[in-house]
Tab-separated table of C-alpha atoms in Angstrom:
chain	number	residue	atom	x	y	z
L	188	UNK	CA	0.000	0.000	0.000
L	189	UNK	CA	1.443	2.985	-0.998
L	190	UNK	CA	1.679	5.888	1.330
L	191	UNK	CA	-0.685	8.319	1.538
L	192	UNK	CA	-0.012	12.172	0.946
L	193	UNK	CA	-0.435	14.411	3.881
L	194	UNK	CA	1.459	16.887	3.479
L	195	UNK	CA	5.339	17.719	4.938
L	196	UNK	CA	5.782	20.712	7.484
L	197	UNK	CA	6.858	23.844	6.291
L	198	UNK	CA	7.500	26.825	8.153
L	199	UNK	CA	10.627	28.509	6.505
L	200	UNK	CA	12.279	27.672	9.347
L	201	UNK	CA	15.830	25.528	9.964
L	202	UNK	CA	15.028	23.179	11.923
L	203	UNK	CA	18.262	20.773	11.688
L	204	UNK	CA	19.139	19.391	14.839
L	205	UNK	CA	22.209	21.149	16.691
L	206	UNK	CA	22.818	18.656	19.999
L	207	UNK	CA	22.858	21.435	23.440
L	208	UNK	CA	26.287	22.970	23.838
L	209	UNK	CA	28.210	25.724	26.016
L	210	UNK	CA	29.940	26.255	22.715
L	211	UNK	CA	26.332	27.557	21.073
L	212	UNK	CA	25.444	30.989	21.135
L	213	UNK	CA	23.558	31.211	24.220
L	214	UNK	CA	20.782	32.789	22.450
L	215	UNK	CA	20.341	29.877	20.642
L	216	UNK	CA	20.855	27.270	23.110
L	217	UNK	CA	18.979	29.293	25.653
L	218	UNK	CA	21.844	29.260	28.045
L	219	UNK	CA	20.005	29.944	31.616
L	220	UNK	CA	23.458	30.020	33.783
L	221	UNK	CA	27.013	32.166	33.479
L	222	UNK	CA	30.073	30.618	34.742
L	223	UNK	CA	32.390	33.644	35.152
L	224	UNK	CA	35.766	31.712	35.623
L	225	UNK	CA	39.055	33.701	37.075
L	226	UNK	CA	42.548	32.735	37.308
L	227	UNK	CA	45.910	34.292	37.813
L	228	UNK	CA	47.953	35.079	34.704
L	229	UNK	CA	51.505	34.079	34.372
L	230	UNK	CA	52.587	38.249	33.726
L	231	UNK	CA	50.583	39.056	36.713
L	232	UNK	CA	46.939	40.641	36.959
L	233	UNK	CA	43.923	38.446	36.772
L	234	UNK	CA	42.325	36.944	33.376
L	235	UNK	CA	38.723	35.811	33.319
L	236	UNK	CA	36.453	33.614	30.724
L	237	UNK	CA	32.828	33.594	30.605
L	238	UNK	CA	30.641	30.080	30.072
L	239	UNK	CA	27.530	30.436	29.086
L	240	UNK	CA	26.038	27.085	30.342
L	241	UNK	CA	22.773	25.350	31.361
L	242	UNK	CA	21.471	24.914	34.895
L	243	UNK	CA	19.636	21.231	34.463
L	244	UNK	CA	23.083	20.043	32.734
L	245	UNK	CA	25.355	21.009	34.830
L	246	UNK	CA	23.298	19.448	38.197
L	247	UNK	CA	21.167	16.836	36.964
L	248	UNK	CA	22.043	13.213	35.253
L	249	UNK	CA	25.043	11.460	35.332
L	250	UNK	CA	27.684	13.886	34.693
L	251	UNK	CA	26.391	16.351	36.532
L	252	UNK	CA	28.130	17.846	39.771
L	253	UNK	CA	26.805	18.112	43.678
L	254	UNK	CA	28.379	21.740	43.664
L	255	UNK	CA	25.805	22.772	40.974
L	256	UNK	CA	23.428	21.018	42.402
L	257	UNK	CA	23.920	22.667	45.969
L	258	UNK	CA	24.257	26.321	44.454
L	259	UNK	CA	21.264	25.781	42.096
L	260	UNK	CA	19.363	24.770	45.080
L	261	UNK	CA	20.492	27.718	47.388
L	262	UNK	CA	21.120	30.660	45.215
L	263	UNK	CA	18.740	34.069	46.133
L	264	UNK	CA	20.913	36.591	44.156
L	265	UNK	CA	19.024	37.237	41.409
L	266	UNK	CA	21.625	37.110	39.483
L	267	UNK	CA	22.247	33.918	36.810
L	268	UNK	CA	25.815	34.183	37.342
L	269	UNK	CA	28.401	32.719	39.980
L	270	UNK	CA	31.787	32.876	39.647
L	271	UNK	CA	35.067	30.391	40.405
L	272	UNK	CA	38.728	31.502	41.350
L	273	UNK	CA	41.210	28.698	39.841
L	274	UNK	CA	44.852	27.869	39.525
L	275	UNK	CA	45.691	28.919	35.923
L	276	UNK	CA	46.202	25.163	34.651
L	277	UNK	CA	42.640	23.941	36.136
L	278	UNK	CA	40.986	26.844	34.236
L	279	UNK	CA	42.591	25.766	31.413
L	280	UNK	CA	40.795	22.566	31.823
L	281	UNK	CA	37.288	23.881	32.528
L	282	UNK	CA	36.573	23.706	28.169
L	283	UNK	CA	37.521	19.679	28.449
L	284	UNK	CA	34.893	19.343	31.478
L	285	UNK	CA	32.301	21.131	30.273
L	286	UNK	CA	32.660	19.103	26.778
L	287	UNK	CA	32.567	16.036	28.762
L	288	UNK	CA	29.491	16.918	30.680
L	289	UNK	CA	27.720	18.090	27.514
L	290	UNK	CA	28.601	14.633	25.520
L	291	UNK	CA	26.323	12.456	25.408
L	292	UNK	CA	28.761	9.785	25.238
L	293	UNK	CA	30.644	11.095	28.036
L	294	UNK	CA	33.500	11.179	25.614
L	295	UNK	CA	36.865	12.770	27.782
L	296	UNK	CA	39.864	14.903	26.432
L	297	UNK	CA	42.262	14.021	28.739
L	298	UNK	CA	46.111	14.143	29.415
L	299	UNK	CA	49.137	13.194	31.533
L	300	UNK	CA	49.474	17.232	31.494
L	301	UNK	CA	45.389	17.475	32.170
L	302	UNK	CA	44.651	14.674	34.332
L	303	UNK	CA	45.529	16.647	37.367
L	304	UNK	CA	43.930	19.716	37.053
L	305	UNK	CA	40.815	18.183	35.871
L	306	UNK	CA	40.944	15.477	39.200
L	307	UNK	CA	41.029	18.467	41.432
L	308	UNK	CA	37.901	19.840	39.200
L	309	UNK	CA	36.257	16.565	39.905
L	310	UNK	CA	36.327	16.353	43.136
L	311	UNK	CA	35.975	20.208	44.122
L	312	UNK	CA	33.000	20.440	41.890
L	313	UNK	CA	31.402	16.953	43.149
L	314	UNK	CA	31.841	14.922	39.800
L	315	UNK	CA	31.728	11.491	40.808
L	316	UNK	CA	31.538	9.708	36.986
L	317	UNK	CA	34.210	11.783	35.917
L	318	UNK	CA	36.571	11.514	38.959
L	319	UNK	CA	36.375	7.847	38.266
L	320	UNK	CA	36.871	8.449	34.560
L	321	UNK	CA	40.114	9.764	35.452
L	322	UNK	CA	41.538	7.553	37.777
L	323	UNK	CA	40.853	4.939	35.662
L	324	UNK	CA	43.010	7.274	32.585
L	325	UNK	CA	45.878	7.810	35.371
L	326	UNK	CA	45.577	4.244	35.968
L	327	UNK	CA	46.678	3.301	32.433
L	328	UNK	CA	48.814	6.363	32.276
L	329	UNK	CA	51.036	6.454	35.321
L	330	UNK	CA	54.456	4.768	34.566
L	331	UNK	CA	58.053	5.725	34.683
L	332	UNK	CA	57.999	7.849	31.410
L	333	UNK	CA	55.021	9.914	32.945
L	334	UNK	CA	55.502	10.119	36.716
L	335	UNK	CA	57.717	12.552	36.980
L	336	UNK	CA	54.968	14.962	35.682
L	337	UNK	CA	52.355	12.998	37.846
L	338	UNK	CA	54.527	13.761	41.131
L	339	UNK	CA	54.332	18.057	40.127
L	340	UNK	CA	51.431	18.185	39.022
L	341	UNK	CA	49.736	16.316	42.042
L	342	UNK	CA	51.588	17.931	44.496
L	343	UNK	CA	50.321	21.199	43.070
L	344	UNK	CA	46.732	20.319	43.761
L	345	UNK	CA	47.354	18.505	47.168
L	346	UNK	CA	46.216	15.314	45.667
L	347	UNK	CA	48.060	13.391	48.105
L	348	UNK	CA	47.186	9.619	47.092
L	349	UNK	CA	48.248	10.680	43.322
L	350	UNK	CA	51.443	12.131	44.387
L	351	UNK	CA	52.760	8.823	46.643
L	352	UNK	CA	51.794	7.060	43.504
L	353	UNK	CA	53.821	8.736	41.529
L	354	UNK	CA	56.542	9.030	43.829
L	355	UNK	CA	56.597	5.361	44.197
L	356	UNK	CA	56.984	4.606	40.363
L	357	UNK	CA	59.594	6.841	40.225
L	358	UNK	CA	61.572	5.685	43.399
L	359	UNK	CA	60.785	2.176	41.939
L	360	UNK	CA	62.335	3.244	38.510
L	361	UNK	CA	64.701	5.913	39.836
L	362	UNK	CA	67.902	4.943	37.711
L	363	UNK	CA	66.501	5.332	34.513
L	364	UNK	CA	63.103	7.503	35.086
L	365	UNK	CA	63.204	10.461	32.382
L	366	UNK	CA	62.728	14.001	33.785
L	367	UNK	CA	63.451	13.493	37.212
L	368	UNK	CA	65.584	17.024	37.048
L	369	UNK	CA	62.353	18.692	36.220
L	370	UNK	CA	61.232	18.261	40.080
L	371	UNK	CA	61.469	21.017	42.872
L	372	UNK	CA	64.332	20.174	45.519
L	373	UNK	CA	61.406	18.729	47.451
L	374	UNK	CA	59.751	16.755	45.410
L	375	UNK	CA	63.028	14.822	43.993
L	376	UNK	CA	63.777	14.355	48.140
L	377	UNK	CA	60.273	12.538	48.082
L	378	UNK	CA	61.969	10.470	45.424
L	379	UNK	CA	65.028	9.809	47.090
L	380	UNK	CA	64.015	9.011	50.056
L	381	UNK	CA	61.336	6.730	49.428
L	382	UNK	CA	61.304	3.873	50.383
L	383	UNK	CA	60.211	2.145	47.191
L	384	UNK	CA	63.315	3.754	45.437
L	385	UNK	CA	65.619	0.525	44.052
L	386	UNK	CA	69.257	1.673	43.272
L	387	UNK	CA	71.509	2.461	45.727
L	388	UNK	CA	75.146	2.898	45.917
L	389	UNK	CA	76.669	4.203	42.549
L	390	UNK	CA	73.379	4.329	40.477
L	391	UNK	CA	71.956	6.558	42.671
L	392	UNK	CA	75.132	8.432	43.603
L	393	UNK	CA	75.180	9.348	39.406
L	394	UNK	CA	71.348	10.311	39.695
L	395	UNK	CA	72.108	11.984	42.686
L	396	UNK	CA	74.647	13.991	41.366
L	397	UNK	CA	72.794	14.151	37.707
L	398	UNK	CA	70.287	16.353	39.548
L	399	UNK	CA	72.551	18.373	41.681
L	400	UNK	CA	74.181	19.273	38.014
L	401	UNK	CA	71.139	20.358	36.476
L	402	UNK	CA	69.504	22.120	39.335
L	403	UNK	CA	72.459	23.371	41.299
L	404	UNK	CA	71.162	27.077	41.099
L	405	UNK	CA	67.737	26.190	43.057
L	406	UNK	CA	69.274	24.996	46.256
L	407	UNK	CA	69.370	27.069	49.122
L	408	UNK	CA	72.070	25.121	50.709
L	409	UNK	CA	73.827	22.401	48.674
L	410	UNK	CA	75.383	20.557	51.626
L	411	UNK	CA	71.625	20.799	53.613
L	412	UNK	CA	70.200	18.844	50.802
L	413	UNK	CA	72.482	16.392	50.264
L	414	UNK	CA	71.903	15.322	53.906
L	415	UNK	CA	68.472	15.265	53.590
L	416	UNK	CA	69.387	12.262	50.642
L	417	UNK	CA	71.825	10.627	53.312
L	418	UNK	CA	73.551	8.673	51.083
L	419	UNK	CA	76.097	11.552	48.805
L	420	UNK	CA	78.412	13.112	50.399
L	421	UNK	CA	80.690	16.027	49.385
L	422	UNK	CA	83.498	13.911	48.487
L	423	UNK	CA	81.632	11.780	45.803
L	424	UNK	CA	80.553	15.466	43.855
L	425	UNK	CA	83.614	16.685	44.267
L	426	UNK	CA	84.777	13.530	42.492
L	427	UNK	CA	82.172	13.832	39.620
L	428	UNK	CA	83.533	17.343	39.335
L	429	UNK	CA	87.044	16.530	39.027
L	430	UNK	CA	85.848	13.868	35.901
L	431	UNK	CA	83.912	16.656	34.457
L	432	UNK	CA	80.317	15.494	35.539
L	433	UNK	CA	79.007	18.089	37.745
C-alpha cells in the first residue's frame, strides 16, 4: 500500500538538529546560567572567561556535579551568574569538562598534562563519573615515562594519594626515570628518600649527582640537601667534578 499524501511541514524555518552545547550561542541554546571563571595570569593581573552554560546540565544526570546542584538549590541573588577563582592550569581545563558533561557519550579529552587539574575539578565540583573516569586514565597512564609529571602536578593540587603514587613509580624506577631534574628540591627528596626507590650505591650516587648538576642554582644550601638524601656526600661530587660530571 502505498503511502498516503499528507502533506510535509513547512515553516521557513531551519530546523536541523544542533545537539545542546556551552559552545552555542547562548541565544540559541537558551543558556540559563554564566560561569564567570578567574585565574591568575603568568605576567601578573587576573584573566577571566565567561561560560555560558545550562542549569539542568550542569546538576542533573550522570555527569552532573553536587556543587551545581547545591548552588542551584540555594542561590537568592538574582543574578544567573556565579563565579570560580582557579589555579591557571585547572581553568585551562574547565573547556575539556564542560565538553565532557555536555557529551552524550561522556566522551573525555584528557592528558598526563590534564589529568591533574581536571581530578582536582572533579572532586571540588562533586563529579563522581568523571573523577572515576580519570583515575581509571591515570591508571593506564602512570608509569616511569610519565611520573615525573604525575609527582608536580599532584603535588600542586594537594592530591596526596596521586602524588605517593607517583613518587613510588619513580623511586621504583629511579635509575633510569626520564625528567626526574624537572622536580622542585622537594619533590626529587620525596623520590630519594622513598622507600620504594631501588638503586643504591653508585646508580643513585650518578642520579644523585645528575640532579645536583642540572639544578644546582635552586638549592638554598647544597650541603643541607644532600643530607636530607643521606647517602652523597661532598666527596663523591667533588669527584664527579674533578671527571667533568658536575
Amino acid at each position: 500500500m502505498e503511502p498516503h499524501d499528507l502533506g510535509a511541514y513547512e515553516d521557513g524555518e531551519d530546523h536541523s538538529y544542533q545537539p545542546l552545547s556551552w559552545r552555542t550561542d547562548p541565544a540559541t541554546s537558551l543558556s540559563d546560567w554564566d560561569v564567570v571563571v578567574t585565574w591568575e595570569a603568568d605576567g601578573g593581573g587576573e584573566e577571566t572567561r565567561t561560560y555560558h552554560v545550562h542549569k539542568q546540565t550542569l546538576a542533573v544526570g550522570p555527569r552532573s556535579g553536587a556543587y551545581w546542584a547545591k548552588l542551584f538549590a540555594r542561590w537568592a541573588d538574582g543574578k544567573a551568574e556565579s563565579e570560580m577563582r582557579l589555579d591557571a592550569a585547572a581553568a585551562a581545563c574547565v573547556p575539556a569538562l564542560l565538553d565532557y558533561v555536555y557529551d552524550p557519550r561522556g566522551a573525555l579529552d584528557v592528558s598526563t598534562a590534564t589529568a591533574m587539574p581536571l581530578l582536582h575539578l572533579a572532586s571540588y565540583l562533586g563529579m563522581r563519573s568523571l573523577y572515576d573516569a580519570l583515575v581509571a586514565f591515570v591508571q593506564r597512564d602512570l608509569r616511569p615515562e610519565t611520573a615525573a609529571a604525575y609527582v608536580a602536578a599532584a603535588d600542586r593540587f594537594g592530591l596526596d594519594r596521586c602524588r605517593a603514587a607517583a613518587v613510588k613509580v619513580c623511586a621504583s624506577h629511579m635509575e633510569h626515570a626520564p625528567s626526574l631534574e624537572e622536580l622542585p628540591p622537594d619533590l626529587f627528596l620525596l623520590v630519594a628518600r622513598s622507600e620504594d626507590r631501588c638503586c643504591a650505591g653508585a646508580a643513585f650516587s650518578r642520579r644523585v649527582a645528575s640532579y645536583y648538576r642540572t639544578r644546582a642554582a635552586d638549592l638554598e644550601d647544597p650541603g643541607d640537601f644532600l643530607r636530607a638524601i643521606g647517602a652523597v656526600s661532598y666527596t663523591h661530587l667533588r669527584a664527579h667534578e674533578t671527571r667533568g660530571n658536575v
